[in-house]
XYZ file of C-alpha atoms in Angstrom:
390
model
C 15.612 -17.919 -4.052
C 18.928 -17.377 -2.381
C 17.355 -16.254 0.869
C 14.840 -19.086 1.073
C 16.920 -21.276 3.340
C 17.760 -18.445 5.697
C 14.887 -15.981 5.840
C 11.192 -16.511 6.412
C 9.343 -15.024 3.395
C 7.166 -12.813 5.552
C 9.271 -11.901 8.539
C 12.138 -9.448 8.697
C 14.419 -10.416 11.549
C 17.890 -9.306 12.542
C 20.422 -12.017 13.460
C 23.394 -12.107 15.721
C 26.557 -12.335 13.650
C 27.950 -14.911 16.059
C 25.313 -17.596 15.466
C 24.366 -19.774 12.545
C 20.617 -19.578 11.976
C 18.746 -22.781 11.161
C 15.342 -21.702 12.524
C 14.838 -25.012 14.348
C 11.787 -24.970 16.590
C 13.662 -26.043 19.728
C 16.153 -23.207 19.527
C 14.272 -20.163 18.341
C 11.059 -18.384 19.253
C 9.538 -15.428 17.464
C 6.931 -13.250 19.050
C 5.060 -10.057 18.586
C 5.312 -7.113 20.910
C 2.565 -4.560 20.882
C 3.314 -0.901 20.741
C 2.769 0.486 24.237
C 2.872 4.210 23.485
C 2.343 6.481 20.476
C 5.927 7.731 20.650
C 7.690 4.528 21.497
C 11.419 4.222 21.398
C 13.084 2.589 18.433
C 13.358 -1.135 19.019
C 15.854 -3.724 17.927
C 14.804 -6.963 16.275
C 16.824 -9.931 17.500
C 17.029 -13.661 17.104
C 18.714 -15.532 19.921
C 19.987 -19.049 19.767
C 21.313 -21.603 22.218
C 24.657 -23.279 21.765
C 25.733 -26.685 23.004
C 29.381 -25.689 23.056
C 30.864 -24.052 26.150
C 32.653 -20.747 26.022
C 34.377 -18.453 28.443
C 32.661 -15.432 29.958
C 34.982 -13.150 27.952
C 33.887 -14.791 24.718
C 30.251 -14.399 25.721
C 30.761 -10.711 26.513
C 32.375 -10.192 23.126
C 29.572 -12.135 21.460
C 26.897 -9.936 23.089
C 28.782 -6.812 22.095
C 29.004 -7.973 18.479
C 25.286 -8.761 18.489
C 24.393 -5.256 19.646
C 26.603 -3.546 17.079
C 25.767 -5.720 14.088
C 22.203 -5.350 12.840
C 21.983 -5.958 9.067
C 18.223 -5.433 9.175
C 18.319 -2.225 11.145
C 16.230 -0.507 8.482
C 13.229 -2.364 9.902
C 13.455 -0.363 13.123
C 14.537 2.954 11.620
C 10.990 4.104 10.922
C 8.022 4.765 13.222
C 6.054 2.080 11.386
C 8.213 -0.642 12.893
C 6.798 0.035 16.346
C 5.096 -3.374 16.197
C 8.080 -5.246 14.799
C 8.246 -9.004 15.187
C 10.898 -9.685 17.798
C 11.984 -11.820 20.691
C 11.149 -10.218 24.048
C 12.913 -10.911 27.297
C 10.021 -13.155 28.373
C 8.598 -14.778 25.208
C 5.661 -16.319 27.058
C 4.284 -12.866 27.847
C 3.566 -12.029 24.202
C 1.766 -13.879 21.412
C 3.701 -15.593 18.645
C 3.286 -14.762 14.957
C 0.471 -17.243 14.473
C -1.455 -15.736 17.364
C -0.863 -12.247 15.985
C -2.280 -13.225 12.585
C -5.277 -14.848 14.263
C -5.922 -11.647 16.181
C -5.831 -9.328 13.163
C -6.932 -11.587 10.285
C -10.513 -10.232 10.277
C -9.501 -6.606 10.571
C -9.944 -4.076 7.805
C -12.739 -5.689 5.789
C -15.375 -3.044 6.406
C -18.073 -2.928 3.708
C -16.196 -5.647 1.781
C -16.971 -8.944 0.091
C -15.370 -11.227 -2.495
C -16.445 -10.978 -6.128
C -15.475 -13.526 -8.789
C -14.580 -12.048 -12.178
C -13.388 -14.661 -14.651
C -10.657 -16.655 -12.940
C -9.862 -13.832 -10.542
C -11.353 -13.151 -7.146
C -11.514 -9.498 -6.134
C -12.099 -8.030 -2.709
C -14.516 -5.140 -3.233
C -15.877 -2.629 -0.722
C -19.348 -1.278 -1.409
C -21.430 1.391 0.318
C -24.736 2.962 -0.568
C -27.315 1.540 -2.936
C -27.490 1.099 -6.698
C -30.592 3.301 -6.467
C -28.628 6.141 -4.864
C -29.867 9.436 -6.211
C -26.460 11.007 -6.775
C -24.770 8.329 -8.861
C -21.953 5.780 -8.590
C -18.341 6.444 -7.586
C -15.490 3.973 -8.229
C -12.432 4.590 -6.036
C -9.042 3.131 -7.035
C -6.045 2.918 -4.724
C -2.328 3.001 -5.538
C 0.639 0.760 -4.685
C 1.615 -0.673 -2.263
C -1.622 -0.063 -0.331
C -5.261 -1.198 -0.598
C -8.876 0.008 -0.711
C -8.921 0.104 3.109
C -7.681 3.679 2.749
C -11.103 4.722 1.374
C -13.240 3.173 4.142
C -14.158 6.483 5.842
C -14.513 8.425 2.590
C -16.887 5.905 1.013
C -18.941 5.575 4.189
C -19.523 9.318 4.341
C -20.172 9.554 0.599
C -22.837 6.883 0.971
C -24.445 8.988 3.699
C -24.434 11.861 1.207
C -26.404 9.786 -1.311
C -23.708 8.148 -3.482
C -23.197 4.485 -4.399
C -19.520 3.581 -3.955
C -17.230 0.739 -5.009
C -13.590 0.458 -3.908
C -11.787 -2.719 -5.083
C -8.392 -4.025 -4.056
C -6.412 -4.296 -7.270
C -5.392 -7.845 -8.181
C -2.158 -8.579 -6.302
C -3.004 -6.126 -3.508
C -4.943 -6.115 -0.256
C -7.333 -9.040 0.046
C -7.792 -9.730 -3.691
C -6.210 -12.694 -5.480
C -2.449 -12.634 -5.965
C -1.701 -15.002 -8.848
C 1.841 -16.200 -9.311
C 3.354 -14.318 -12.278
C 3.142 -16.399 -15.427
C 0.084 -18.346 -14.265
C -2.907 -16.390 -15.517
C -1.796 -12.861 -14.641
C 1.505 -11.146 -15.405
C 0.892 -7.738 -13.763
C 1.191 -5.685 -16.940
C -0.742 -2.472 -17.532
C -2.962 -4.126 -20.150
C -3.835 -6.990 -17.813
C -4.784 -4.581 -15.045
C -6.973 -2.660 -17.531
C -8.659 -5.808 -18.832
C -9.248 -7.122 -15.306
C -10.848 -3.818 -14.257
C -13.094 -3.858 -17.333
C -14.338 -7.326 -16.423
C -14.878 -6.413 -12.781
C -16.979 -3.347 -13.629
C -19.189 -5.543 -15.807
C -19.644 -8.087 -13.004
C -20.459 -5.302 -10.533
C -22.977 -3.859 -12.940
C -21.494 -0.366 -12.831
C -23.461 1.759 -15.265
C -21.791 4.426 -17.355
C -21.101 7.215 -17.035
C -19.855 7.084 -13.435
C -17.550 9.141 -11.225
C -13.952 7.938 -10.882
C -11.514 8.663 -8.037
C -7.847 7.667 -8.417
C -4.899 7.965 -6.043
C -1.303 6.811 -5.845
C 1.570 5.255 -7.746
C 1.788 2.349 -10.200
C -1.713 0.800 -10.203
C -3.010 4.273 -9.385
C -1.420 5.483 -12.611
C -3.021 2.544 -14.416
C -6.358 3.843 -13.171
C -5.634 7.110 -14.991
C -4.508 5.447 -18.211
C -7.639 3.283 -18.041
C -9.663 6.513 -17.840
C -7.927 7.828 -20.968
C -8.936 4.695 -22.854
C -12.499 4.768 -21.503
C -13.389 8.444 -21.318
C -16.954 7.774 -22.497
C -17.584 5.721 -19.339
C -16.580 8.559 -17.018
C -18.665 11.574 -16.042
C -16.118 13.330 -13.841
C -12.618 12.418 -12.628
C -11.129 13.216 -9.214
C -7.409 12.704 -8.690
C -5.879 12.534 -5.233
C -2.104 12.729 -4.910
C -0.714 10.799 -7.893
C 2.280 11.210 -10.238
C 1.002 13.398 -13.096
C 4.017 14.988 -14.763
C 7.389 13.938 -16.122
C 8.953 15.811 -13.208
C 7.179 13.515 -10.697
C 9.841 11.677 -8.703
C 9.522 7.893 -8.456
C 9.915 6.888 -4.762
C 12.924 4.834 -3.767
C 10.782 1.796 -2.984
C 9.905 1.242 -6.641
C 13.503 1.828 -7.704
C 14.712 -0.749 -5.173
C 12.180 -3.307 -6.378
C 13.674 -3.116 -9.865
C 17.162 -4.071 -8.663
C 17.851 -7.807 -9.214
C 17.995 -9.849 -5.997
C 17.706 -6.752 -3.813
C 14.159 -6.356 -5.090
C 13.288 -9.914 -4.067
C 14.433 -9.169 -0.559
C 12.789 -5.738 -0.364
C 9.366 -7.008 -1.433
C 9.239 -9.397 1.539
C 9.424 -6.641 4.135
C 6.213 -7.234 6.110
C 5.832 -3.542 6.974
C 6.472 -2.254 3.457
C 3.024 -0.663 3.027
C 2.830 1.152 6.356
C 6.391 2.447 5.977
C 5.531 3.785 2.533
C 2.410 5.526 3.846
C 4.173 7.112 6.802
C 7.141 8.230 4.711
C 4.767 10.290 2.555
C 2.652 11.651 5.389
C 3.078 14.046 8.321
C 1.394 11.483 10.568
C 2.195 8.141 12.164
C -0.412 5.443 11.580
C -2.278 4.216 14.605
C -1.519 0.611 15.383
C -4.992 -0.685 14.468
C -4.636 0.862 10.988
C -1.056 -0.333 10.522
C -2.228 -3.875 11.311
C -4.472 -3.875 8.236
C -1.892 -2.484 5.823
C 0.656 -4.975 7.171
C -1.591 -8.034 7.218
C -1.413 -9.125 3.534
C 2.389 -8.844 3.458
C 2.737 -10.597 6.806
C 0.366 -13.453 6.024
C 1.828 -14.446 2.650
C 4.723 -13.824 0.282
C 2.179 -13.326 -2.545
C 1.573 -9.570 -2.167
C 5.291 -8.847 -2.119
C 5.986 -10.801 -5.281
C 2.942 -9.256 -6.980
C 4.269 -5.783 -6.150
C 7.723 -6.811 -7.331
C 6.408 -8.052 -10.671
C 4.209 -4.997 -11.217
C 7.095 -2.631 -10.461
C 9.404 -4.437 -12.870
C 6.819 -4.525 -15.640
C 5.985 -0.830 -15.263
C 7.187 1.820 -17.696
C 7.020 4.737 -15.291
C 8.198 7.486 -17.641
C 6.160 6.166 -20.545
C 3.023 6.072 -18.408
C 3.621 9.610 -17.133
C 4.078 10.858 -20.684
C 0.785 9.226 -21.651
C -0.949 10.926 -18.709
C 0.487 14.361 -19.498
C -0.500 14.173 -23.159
C -3.842 12.414 -22.644
C -5.268 14.912 -20.166
C -4.102 18.005 -22.079
C -6.788 20.489 -23.093
C -6.903 19.411 -26.746
C -7.587 15.766 -25.810
C -9.622 15.766 -22.571
C -12.785 17.843 -22.093
C -14.333 16.451 -18.890
C -14.085 18.020 -15.415
C -11.104 16.990 -13.282
C -10.651 17.739 -9.588
C -7.174 17.627 -8.066
C -7.795 17.146 -4.323
C -4.198 17.508 -3.239
C -2.633 16.838 0.160
C -0.177 19.677 0.655
C 2.091 17.738 3.040
C 2.884 14.979 0.539
C 6.597 14.125 0.858
C 6.624 12.294 -2.480
C 4.650 14.647 -4.707
C 4.718 18.376 -3.889
C 1.969 20.803 -4.831
C 4.063 21.912 -7.806
C 3.204 18.597 -9.530
C -0.519 19.413 -9.353
C 0.047 23.000 -10.470
C 2.142 21.919 -13.449
C -0.491 19.349 -14.445
C -3.256 21.963 -14.185
C -1.445 24.250 -16.645
C -1.950 21.639 -19.350
C -5.739 21.970 -19.138
C -6.727 25.156 -17.332
C -10.333 24.991 -18.503
C -11.236 21.563 -17.143
C -8.904 21.060 -14.155
C -9.646 22.480 -10.710
C -7.084 22.332 -7.897
C -8.402 21.884 -4.347
C -5.598 21.931 -1.714
C -6.120 19.669 1.309
C -4.342 21.316 4.244
C -2.674 18.953 6.695
C -2.899 15.858 4.470
C 0.016 13.940 2.984
C 0.370 11.458 0.127
C -2.868 9.654 1.035
C -5.345 12.424 1.909
C -8.159 9.854 2.079
C -6.335 8.289 5.046
C -4.900 11.445 6.593
C -7.967 13.672 6.458
C -10.977 11.870 4.932
C -13.512 14.496 6.013
C -11.826 17.176 3.908
C -11.651 14.808 0.950
C -15.361 14.042 1.283
C -16.210 17.749 1.334
C -14.200 18.314 -1.836
C -15.731 15.321 -3.641
C -19.291 16.170 -2.634
C -18.961 19.688 -4.006
C -17.330 18.422 -7.215
C -19.651 15.511 -7.972
């Protein structure tokens, strides 16, 4: 890749325009600065280098001025989610380096989770409750570019209410395997469907069960899977997801489909947390942002998996299938739309339009104060809605 000799695959760093950047260990140091306050000022990401050549003080002043004005990666710091950006502080020894940061957060975010082998693929699956739970089994599917971590509070409280819950990280996301495209998994809709079928068999999920789906891309694949397996589902709950042809595809997925630019975009280590915050009225707390960031920071795999999935997706075709498949003449099982009203990607009008297609079986439950991921923004309200519905 054209950037491979210049950019680290997992770090997004701004460079001074006056220096060549060879990333030699004796010249450069990268470190991680913790966010000190909830409303921290926007920071600048810099790489500084030493030069063996002498220059006049005027040249140095000009060089510093150029460095401050030229920041090709300024987008990294233009969002609240970059509060923990990787950068070079004034005193590097005071902060931990990237390796130390990964060591500190590598065990975060695995509540209720374990690894499950299904065929050649290894899934990370969260489980709460017991298979003997009196109220049945719920499978919760996340969307892109996030992970099942978003359901941790919801599934914990549902287990307390008597349900047995599974929440897997889709292949290519979170802590599940991220195969290189072309080597056993190509990130197509059919492959996601087949992989989910195999996982449910390994987990021993008995039909019919309750299904909860949220989000874009793989979230939509959860809905098309439901259309192909309606006999396995008792009731379906949909949290904020694209459901109509009028649903706008976020800029992230459009950028990923642009040649070369997509390759660069997918290696933004804070891509997931930025996406969450852009669709929500809230800023993620640092301990939560760490978990959403970790897979993209630790490896280039999640970024390239997301890139491949976005490029293989037929967004409009999938939306058309969803609109037609859940219409009243084709779908006769109860559907709950638990909808965050502050979603900046998908307004309430999307849910209302979808409901018109099947007035008899679709119920709309607004979630006040929640954004695109109501299970993260306000899990208690989501739990209340699901308990009443299931």
